[in-house]
Tab-separated table of C-alpha atoms in Angstrom:
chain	number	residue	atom	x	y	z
A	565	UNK	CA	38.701	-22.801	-46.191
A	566	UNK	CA	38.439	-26.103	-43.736
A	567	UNK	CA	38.068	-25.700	-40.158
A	568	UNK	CA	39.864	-26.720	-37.623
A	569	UNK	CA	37.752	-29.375	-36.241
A	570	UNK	CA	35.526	-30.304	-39.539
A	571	UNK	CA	34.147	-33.916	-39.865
A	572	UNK	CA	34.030	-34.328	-35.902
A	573	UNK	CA	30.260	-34.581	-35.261
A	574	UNK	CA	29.463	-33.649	-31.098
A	575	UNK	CA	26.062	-34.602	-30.156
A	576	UNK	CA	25.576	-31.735	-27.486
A	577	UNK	CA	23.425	-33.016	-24.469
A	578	UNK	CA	23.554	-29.709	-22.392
A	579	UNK	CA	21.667	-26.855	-20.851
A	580	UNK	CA	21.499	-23.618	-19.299
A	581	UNK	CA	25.792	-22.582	-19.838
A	582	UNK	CA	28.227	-24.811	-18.098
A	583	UNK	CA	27.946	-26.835	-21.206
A	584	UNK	CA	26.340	-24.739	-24.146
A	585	UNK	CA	29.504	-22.714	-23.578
A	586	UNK	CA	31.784	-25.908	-24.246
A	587	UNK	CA	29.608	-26.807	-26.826
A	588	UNK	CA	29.272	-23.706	-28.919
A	589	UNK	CA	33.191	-23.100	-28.907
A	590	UNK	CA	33.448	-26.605	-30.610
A	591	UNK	CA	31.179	-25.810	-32.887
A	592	UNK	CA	32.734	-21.941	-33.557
A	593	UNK	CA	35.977	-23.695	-34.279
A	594	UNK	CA	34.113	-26.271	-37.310
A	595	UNK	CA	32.734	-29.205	-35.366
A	596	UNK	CA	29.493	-30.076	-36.264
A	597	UNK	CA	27.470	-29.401	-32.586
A	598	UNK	CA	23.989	-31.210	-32.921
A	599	UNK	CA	22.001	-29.780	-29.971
A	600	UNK	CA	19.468	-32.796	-28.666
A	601	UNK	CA	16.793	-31.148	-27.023
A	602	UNK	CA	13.256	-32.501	-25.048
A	603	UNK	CA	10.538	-31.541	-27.136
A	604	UNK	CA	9.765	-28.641	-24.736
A	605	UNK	CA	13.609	-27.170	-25.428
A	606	UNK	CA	16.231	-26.392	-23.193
A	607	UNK	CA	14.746	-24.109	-20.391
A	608	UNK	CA	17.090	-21.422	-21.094
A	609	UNK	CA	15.182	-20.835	-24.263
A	610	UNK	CA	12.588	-19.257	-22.071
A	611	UNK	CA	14.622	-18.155	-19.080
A	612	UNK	CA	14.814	-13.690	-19.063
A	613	UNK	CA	13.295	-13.375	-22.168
A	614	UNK	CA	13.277	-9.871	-23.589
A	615	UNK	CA	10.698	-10.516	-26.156
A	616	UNK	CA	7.474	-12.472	-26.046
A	617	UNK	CA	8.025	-15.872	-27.789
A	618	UNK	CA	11.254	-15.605	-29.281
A	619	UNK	CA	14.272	-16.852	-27.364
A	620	UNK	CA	15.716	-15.442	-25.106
A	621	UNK	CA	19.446	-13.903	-25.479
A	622	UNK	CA	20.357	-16.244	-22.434
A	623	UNK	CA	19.585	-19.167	-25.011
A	624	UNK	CA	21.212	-17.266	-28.118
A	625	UNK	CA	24.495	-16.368	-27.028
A	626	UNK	CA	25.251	-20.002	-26.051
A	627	UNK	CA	24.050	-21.833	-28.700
A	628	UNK	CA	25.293	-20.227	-31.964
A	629	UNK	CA	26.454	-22.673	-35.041
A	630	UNK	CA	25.098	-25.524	-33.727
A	631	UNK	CA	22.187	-27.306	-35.186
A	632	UNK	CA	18.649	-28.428	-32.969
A	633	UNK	CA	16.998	-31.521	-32.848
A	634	UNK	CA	14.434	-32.921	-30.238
A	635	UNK	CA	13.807	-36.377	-28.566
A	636	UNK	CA	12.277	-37.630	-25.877
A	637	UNK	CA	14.586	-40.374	-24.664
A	638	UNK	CA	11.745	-41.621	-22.284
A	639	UNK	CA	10.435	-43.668	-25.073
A	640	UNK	CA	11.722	-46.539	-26.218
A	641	UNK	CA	11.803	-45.491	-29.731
A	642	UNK	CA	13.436	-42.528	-28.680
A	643	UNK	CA	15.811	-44.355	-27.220
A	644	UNK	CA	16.451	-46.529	-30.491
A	645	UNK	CA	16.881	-43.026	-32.085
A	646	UNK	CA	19.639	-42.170	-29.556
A	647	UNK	CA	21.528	-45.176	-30.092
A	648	UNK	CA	21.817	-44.635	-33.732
A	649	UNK	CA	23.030	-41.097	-33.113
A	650	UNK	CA	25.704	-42.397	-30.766
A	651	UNK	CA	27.160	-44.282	-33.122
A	652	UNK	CA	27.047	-41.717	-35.444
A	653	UNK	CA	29.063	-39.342	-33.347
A	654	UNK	CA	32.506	-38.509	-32.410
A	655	UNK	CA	31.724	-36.659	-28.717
A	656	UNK	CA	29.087	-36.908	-26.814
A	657	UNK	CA	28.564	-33.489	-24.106
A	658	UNK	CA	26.116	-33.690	-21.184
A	659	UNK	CA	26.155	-31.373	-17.873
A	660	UNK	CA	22.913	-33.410	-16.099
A	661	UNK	CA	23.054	-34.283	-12.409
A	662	UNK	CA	25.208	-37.621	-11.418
A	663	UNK	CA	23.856	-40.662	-12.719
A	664	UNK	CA	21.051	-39.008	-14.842
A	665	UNK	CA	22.744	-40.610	-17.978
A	666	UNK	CA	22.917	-44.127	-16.606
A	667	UNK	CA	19.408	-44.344	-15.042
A	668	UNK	CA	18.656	-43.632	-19.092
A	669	UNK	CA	20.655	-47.252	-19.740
A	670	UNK	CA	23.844	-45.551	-21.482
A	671	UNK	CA	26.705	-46.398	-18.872
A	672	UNK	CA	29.649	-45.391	-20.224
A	673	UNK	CA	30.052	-49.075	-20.393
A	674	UNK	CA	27.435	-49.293	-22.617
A	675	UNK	CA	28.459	-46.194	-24.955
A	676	UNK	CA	31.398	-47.856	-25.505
A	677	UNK	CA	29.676	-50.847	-26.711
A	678	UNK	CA	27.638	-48.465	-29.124
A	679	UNK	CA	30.848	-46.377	-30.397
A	680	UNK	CA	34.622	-47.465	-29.402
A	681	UNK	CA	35.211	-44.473	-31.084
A	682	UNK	CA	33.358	-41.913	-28.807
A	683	UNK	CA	34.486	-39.278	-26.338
A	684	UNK	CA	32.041	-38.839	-23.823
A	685	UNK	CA	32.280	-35.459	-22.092
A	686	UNK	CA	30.671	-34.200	-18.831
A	687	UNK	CA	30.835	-31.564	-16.214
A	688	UNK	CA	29.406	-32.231	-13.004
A	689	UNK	CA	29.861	-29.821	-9.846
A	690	UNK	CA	31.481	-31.746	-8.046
A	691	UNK	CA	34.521	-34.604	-8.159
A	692	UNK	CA	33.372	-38.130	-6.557
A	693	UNK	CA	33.264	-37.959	-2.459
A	694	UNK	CA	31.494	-36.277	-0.189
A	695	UNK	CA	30.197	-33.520	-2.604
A	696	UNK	CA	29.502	-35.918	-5.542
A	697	UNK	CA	25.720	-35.591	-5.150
A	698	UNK	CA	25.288	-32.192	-4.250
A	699	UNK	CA	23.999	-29.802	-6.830
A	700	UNK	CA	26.211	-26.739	-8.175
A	701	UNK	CA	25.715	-23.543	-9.871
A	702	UNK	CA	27.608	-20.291	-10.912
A	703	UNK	CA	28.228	-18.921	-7.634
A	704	UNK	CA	27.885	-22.113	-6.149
A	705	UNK	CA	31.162	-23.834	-7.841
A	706	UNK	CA	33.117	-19.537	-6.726
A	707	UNK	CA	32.029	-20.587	-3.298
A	708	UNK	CA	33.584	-23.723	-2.718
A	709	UNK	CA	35.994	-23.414	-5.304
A	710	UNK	CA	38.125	-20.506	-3.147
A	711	UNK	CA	36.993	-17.292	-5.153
A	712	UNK	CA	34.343	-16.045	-3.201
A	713	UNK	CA	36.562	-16.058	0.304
A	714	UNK	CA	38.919	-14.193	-1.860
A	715	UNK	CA	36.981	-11.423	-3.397
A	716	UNK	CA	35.630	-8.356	-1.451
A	717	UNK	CA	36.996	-5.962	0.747
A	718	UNK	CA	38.345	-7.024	4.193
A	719	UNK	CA	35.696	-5.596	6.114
A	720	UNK	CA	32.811	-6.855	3.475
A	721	UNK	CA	31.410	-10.053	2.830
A	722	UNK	CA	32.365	-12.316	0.531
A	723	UNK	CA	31.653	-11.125	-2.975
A	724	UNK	CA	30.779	-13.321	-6.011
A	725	UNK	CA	32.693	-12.237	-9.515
A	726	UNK	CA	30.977	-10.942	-12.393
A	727	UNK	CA	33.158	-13.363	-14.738
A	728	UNK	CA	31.316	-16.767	-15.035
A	729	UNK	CA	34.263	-18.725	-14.077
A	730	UNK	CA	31.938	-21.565	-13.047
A	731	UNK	CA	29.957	-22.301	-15.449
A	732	UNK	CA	32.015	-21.077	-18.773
A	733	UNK	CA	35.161	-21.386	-16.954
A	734	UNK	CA	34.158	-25.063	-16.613
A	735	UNK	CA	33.254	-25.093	-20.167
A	736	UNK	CA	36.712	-24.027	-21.478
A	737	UNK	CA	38.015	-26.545	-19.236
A	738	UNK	CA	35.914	-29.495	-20.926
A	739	UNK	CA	37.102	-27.883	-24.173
A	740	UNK	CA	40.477	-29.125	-23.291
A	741	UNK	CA	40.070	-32.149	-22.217
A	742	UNK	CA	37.813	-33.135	-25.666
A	743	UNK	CA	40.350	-31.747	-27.600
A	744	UNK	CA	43.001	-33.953	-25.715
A	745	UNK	CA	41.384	-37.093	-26.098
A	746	UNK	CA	40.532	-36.658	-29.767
A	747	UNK	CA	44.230	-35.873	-30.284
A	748	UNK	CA	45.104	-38.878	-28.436
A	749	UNK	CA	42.345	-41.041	-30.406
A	750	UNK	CA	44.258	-40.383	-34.022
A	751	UNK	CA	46.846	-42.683	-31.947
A	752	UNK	CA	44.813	-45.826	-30.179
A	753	UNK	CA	41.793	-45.470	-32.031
A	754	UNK	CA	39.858	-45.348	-28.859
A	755	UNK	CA	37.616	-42.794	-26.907
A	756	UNK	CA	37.578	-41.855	-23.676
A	757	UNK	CA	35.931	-40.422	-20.724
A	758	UNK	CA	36.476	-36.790	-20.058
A	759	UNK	CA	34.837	-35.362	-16.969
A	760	UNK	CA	35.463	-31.832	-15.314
A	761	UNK	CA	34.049	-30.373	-11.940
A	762	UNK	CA	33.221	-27.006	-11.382
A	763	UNK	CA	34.405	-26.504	-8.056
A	764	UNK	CA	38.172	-27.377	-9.548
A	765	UNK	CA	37.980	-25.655	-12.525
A	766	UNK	CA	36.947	-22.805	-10.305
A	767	UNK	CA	39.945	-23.682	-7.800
A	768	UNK	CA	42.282	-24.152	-11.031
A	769	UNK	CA	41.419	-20.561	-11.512
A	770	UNK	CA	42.189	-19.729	-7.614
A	771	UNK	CA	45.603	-21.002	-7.410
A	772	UNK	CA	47.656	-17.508	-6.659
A	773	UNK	CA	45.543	-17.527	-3.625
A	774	UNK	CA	46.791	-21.280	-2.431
A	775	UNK	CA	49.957	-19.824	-3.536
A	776	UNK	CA	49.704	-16.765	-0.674
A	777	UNK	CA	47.593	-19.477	1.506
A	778	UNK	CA	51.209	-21.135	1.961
A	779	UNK	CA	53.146	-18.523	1.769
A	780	UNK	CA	51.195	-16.982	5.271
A	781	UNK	CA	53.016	-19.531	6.896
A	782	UNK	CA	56.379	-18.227	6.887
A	783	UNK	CA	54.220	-14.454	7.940
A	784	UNK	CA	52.612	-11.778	6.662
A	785	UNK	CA	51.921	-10.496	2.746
A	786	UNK	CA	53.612	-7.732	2.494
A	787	UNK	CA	52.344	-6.805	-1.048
A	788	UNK	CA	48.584	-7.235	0.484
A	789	UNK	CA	47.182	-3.478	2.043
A	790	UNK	CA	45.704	-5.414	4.903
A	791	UNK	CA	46.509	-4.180	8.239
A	792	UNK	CA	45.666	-7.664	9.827
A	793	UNK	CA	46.943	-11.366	8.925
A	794	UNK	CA	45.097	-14.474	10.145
A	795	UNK	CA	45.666	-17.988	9.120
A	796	UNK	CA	43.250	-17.596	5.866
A	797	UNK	CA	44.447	-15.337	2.849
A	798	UNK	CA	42.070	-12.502	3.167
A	799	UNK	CA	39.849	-10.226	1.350
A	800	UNK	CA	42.028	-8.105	-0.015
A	801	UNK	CA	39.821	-5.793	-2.440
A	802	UNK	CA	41.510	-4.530	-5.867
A	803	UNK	CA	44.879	-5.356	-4.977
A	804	UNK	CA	47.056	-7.096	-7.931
A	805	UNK	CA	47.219	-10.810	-7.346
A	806	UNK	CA	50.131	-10.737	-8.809
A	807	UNK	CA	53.904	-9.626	-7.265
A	808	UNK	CA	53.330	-6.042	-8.784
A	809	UNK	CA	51.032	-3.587	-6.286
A	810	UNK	CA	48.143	-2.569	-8.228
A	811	UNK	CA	44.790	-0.336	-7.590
A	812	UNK	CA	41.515	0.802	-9.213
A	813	UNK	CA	41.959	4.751	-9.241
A	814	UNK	CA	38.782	7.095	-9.772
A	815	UNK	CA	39.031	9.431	-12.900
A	816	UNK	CA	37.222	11.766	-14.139
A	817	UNK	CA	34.026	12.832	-14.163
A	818	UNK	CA	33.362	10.408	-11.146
A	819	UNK	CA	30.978	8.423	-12.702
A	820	UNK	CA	29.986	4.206	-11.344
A	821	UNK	CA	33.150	2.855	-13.700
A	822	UNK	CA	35.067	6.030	-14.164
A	823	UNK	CA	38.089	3.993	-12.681
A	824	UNK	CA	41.499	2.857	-14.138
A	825	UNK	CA	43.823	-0.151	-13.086
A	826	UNK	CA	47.143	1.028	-12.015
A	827	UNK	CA	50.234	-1.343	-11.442
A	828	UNK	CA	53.061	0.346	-10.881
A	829	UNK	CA	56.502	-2.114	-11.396
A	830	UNK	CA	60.082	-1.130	-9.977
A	831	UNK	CA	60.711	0.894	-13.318
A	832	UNK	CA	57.751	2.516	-13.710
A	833	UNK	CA	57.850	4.594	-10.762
A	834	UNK	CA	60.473	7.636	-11.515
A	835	UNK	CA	57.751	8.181	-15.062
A	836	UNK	CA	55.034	8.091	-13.073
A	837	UNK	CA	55.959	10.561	-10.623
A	838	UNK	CA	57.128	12.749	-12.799
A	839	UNK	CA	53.818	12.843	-14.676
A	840	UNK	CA	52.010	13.378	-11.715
A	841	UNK	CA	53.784	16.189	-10.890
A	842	UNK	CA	55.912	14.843	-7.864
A	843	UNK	CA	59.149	14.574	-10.020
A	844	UNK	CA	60.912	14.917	-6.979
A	845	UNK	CA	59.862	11.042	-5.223
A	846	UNK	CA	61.658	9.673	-7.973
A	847	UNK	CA	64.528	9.798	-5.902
A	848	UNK	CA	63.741	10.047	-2.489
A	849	UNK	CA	64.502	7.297	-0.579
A	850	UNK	CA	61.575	6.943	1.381
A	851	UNK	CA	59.391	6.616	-2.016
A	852	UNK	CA	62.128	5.484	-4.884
A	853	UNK	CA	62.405	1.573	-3.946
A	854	UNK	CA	59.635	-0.905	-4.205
A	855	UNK	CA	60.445	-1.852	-0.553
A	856	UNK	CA	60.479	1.492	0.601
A	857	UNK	CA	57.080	1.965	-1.045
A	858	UNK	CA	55.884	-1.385	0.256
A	859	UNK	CA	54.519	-0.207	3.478
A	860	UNK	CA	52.745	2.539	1.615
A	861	UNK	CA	51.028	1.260	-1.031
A	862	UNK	CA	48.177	2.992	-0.031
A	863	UNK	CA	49.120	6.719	0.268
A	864	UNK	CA	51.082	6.250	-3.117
A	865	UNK	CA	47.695	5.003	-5.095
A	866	UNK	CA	46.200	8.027	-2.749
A	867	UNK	CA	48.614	10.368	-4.819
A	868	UNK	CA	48.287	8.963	-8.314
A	869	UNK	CA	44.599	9.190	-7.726
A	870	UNK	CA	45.154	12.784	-7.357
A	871	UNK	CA	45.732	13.005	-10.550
A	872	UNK	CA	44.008	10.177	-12.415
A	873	UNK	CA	40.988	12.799	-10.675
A	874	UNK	CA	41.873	15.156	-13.225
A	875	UNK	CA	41.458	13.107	-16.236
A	876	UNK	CA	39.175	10.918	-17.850
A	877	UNK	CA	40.018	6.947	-17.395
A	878	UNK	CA	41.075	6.626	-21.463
A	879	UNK	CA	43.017	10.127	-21.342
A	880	UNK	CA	45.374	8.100	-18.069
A	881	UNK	CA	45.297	4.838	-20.212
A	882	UNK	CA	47.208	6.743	-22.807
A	883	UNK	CA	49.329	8.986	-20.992
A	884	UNK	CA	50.100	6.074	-18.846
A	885	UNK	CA	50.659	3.554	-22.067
A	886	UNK	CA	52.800	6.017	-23.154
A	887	UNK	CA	55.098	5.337	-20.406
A	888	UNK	CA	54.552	1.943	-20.391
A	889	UNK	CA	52.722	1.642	-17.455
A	890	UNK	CA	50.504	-1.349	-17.043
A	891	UNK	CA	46.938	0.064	-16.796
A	892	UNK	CA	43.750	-0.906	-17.870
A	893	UNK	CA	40.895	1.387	-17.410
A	894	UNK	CA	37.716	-0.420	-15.667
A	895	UNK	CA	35.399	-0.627	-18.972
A	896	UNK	CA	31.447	-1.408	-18.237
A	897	UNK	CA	29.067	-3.643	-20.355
A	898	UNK	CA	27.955	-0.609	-21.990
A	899	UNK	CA	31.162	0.672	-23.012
A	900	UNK	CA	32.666	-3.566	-23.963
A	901	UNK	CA	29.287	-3.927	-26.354
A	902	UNK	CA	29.773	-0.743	-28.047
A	903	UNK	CA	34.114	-0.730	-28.214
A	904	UNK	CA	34.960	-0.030	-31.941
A	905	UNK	CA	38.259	-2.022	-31.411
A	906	UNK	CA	36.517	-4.721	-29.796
A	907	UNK	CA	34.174	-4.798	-32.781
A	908	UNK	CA	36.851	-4.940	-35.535
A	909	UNK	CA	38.749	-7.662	-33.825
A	910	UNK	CA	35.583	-9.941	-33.895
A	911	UNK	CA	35.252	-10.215	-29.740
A	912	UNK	CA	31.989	-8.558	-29.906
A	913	UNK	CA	30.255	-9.440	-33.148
A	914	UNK	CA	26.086	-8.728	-34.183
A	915	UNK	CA	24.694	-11.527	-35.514
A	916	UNK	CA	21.269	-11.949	-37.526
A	917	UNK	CA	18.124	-13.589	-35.919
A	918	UNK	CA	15.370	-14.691	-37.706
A	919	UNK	CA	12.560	-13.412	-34.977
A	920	UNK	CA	14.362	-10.817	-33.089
A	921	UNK	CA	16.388	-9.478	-35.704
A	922	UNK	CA	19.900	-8.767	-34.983
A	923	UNK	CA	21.242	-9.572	-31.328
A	924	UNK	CA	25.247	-8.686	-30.338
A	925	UNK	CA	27.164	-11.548	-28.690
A	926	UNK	CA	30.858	-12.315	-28.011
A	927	UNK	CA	33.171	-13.726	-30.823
A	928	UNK	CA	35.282	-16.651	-30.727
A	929	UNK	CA	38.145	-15.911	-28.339
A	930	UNK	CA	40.137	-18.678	-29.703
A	931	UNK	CA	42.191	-17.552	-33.131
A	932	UNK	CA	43.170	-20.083	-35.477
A	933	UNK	CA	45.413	-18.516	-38.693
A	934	UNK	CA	44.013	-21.410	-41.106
A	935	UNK	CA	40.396	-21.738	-39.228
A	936	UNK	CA	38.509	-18.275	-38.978
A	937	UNK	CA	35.299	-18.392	-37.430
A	938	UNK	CA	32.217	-16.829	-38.599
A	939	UNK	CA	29.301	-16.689	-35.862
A	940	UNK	CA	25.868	-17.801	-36.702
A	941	UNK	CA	22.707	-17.511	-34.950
A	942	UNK	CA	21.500	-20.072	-32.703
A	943	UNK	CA	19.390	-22.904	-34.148
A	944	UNK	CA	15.404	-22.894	-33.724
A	945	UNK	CA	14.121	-26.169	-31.734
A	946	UNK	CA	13.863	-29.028	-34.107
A	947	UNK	CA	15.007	-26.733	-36.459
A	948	UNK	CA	17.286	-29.857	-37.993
A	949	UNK	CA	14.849	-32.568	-37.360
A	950	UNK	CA	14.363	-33.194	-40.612
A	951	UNK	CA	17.567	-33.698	-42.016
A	952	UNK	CA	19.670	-34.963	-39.485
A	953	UNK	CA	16.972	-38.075	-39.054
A	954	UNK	CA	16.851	-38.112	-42.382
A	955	UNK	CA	20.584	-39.258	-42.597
A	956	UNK	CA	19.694	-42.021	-40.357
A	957	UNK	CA	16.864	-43.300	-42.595
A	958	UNK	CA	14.028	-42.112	-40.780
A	959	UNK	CA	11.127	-40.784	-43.644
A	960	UNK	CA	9.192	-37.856	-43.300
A	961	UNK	CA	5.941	-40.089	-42.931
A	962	UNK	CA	7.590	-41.476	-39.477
A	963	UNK	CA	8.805	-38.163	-38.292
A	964	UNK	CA	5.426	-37.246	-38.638
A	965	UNK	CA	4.353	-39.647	-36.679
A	966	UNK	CA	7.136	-39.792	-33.854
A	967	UNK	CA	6.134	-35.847	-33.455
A	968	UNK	CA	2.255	-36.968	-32.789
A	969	UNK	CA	3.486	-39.659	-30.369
A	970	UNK	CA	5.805	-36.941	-28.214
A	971	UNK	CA	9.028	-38.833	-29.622
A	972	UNK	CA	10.363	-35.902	-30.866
């Protein structure tokens, strides 16, 4: 069966994840991803290793179905080398600091000399102005991208989120944008430029929190449990950023994640009290409207929790499903890497190493009906040397000797 995006060739440029993560989802979904690489590899190939001199799962689980080669684009026959793969290509992905592209002599000016054709991709951290230069990483790009201020309890600092909405976030942006201007190549016959920041795809991410920054202005959120409003949305710890009050309850036995997300909407409330054993607030009309509730949010997640207490966080999840309450129980990394369901659906799928054996990673969360993906293990460096500079004419007599000379 074809894939989706079969015959478009990316030449992949990137390291550590903003743009691996870009990368490998064009690849999972049929492009052919050709990972350039210095001779000494993209760091994260070392970076947490688990093993002695294999790479490391950091590397792994960014860089499946793509294909390694290396060159040193300091020399000038490297250079010659990178010119011929430009025009071979259909995208070109990098994630370097500002300018690091041009001070190699491809302007995008230039590219376009090389290849019309080409889409050339980038994330930066920052959109040109003041930032442009600065550097940015994961919790960087949450910083000044609004998340941080926004996460946390009102009394705590602010509190970076697990979810790697910088860097990957980023990433799925870029995805996007490729995607657009390939779709909008089949109709001028011309690349483009497609650049994304972190900070805004991190403040793309933020924007029910501008939402509530503007709506402070006209007074308090009422759906927020804060006691105190300034002129800054506030911390406002597990509460639902939607328009539905929500908490994380404690369940049974009371262990670090024994917790379950509760939202309770206008209808679910009479089921819910009833299976809590307070049948009665159902229709008491200091409990059985949301605005009567509003101003108690608190003591009625303090009486749910009551009985979530009693039960473990999968026993509420179905008693509450069964009621259709929205709920979601608070599932650890332990608990996500070992889910049966998750497994069968292909979100969390083991995948075949040639050094460290078998290593688990997650699955391609894009589903195409006519384009199923099948995840491969990450290429070894240079592993593709051979043939992929082979297509451009280059024998094995001169790869041997581009290796001795540190070209490749």
């Amino acid at each position: 069966m074809s894939k989706a995006l079969e015959g478009v060739r990316v030449l992949d440029m990137t390291h550590v994840q903003s743009g691996p993560s870009c990368t490998q989802i064009l690849a999972w979904l049929g492009a052919d991803v050709i990972k350039l690489e210095a001779p000494t590899g993209d760091i994260t190939r070392q970076q947490l290793r688990d093993l002695p001199d294999v790479d490391s799962l950091y590397f792994t689980m960014l860089n499946c179905n793509k294909r390694s080669i290396t060159l040193n684009l300091k020399s000038g026959r490297g250079k010659e080398i990178f010119t011929d793969l430009v025009k071979n290509s259909d995208v070109l992905v990098e994630n370097f600091a500002p300018g690091a592209i041009d001070r190699m002599g491809f302007t995008w000016e230039r590219l376009q000399e090389l290849n019309p054709r080409l889409v050339f991709a980038s994330i930066k951290g920052f959109g040109p102005g003041r930032y442009e230069n600065f550097k940015a990483y994961e919790v960087v790009a949450q910083a000044m991208g609004g998340a941080m201020s926004t996460t946390g309890f009102e009394d705590g600092p602010p509190t970076a989120t697990g979810a790697q909405i910088g860097d990957s976030g980023t990433g799925i942006h870029l995805v996007a944008g490729i995607l657009a201007a390939l779709l909008q190549r089949t109709n001028t016959g011309k690349g483009q430029r497609v650049t994304v920041a972190m900070q805004e795809a991190v403040l793309n991410l933020t924007r029910v929190k501008l939402r509530d920054q503007q709506r402070l202005t006209h007074g308090p959120l009422r759906e927020y449990p804060n006691d105190n409003f300034g002129d800054e949305v506030p911390r406002s710890g597990n509460a639902s950023g939607g328009g539905q009050p929500g908490w994380a309850l404690r369940c049974a036995p009371g262990g670090p994640n024994d917790y379950i997300y509760v939202i309770v909407q206008p209808p679910g409330w009479a089921p819910i009290a009833q299976l809590i054993g307070k049948p009665e607030l159902a229709e008491d009309p200091d409990w059985a409207t949301p605005a009567a509730r509003l101003d108690k949010l608190d003591k009625m997640f303090a009486l749910i929790e009551q009985w979530t207490e009693q039960h473990t966080k999968f026993e509420v999840m179905d008693k509450l499903n069964a009621l259709n309450v929205p709920c979601g129980p608070i599932m650890s990394t332990r608990e996500l890497i070992e889910d049966s369901t998750l497994a069968d659906l292909g979100a969390v799928v083991e995948v075949e190493h040639p050094q460290r054996g078998t290593f688990k990673t997650v699955g391609c969360p894009i589903r195409l009906s006519d384009s199923p993906v099948t995840v491969r293990t990450s290429p070894g460096l240079g592993e593709h040397n051979s043939a992929i500079y082979g297509s451009l004419g280059i024998s094995e007599g001169e790869l041997d000797d581009l290796k001795t000379a540190g070209v490749i």
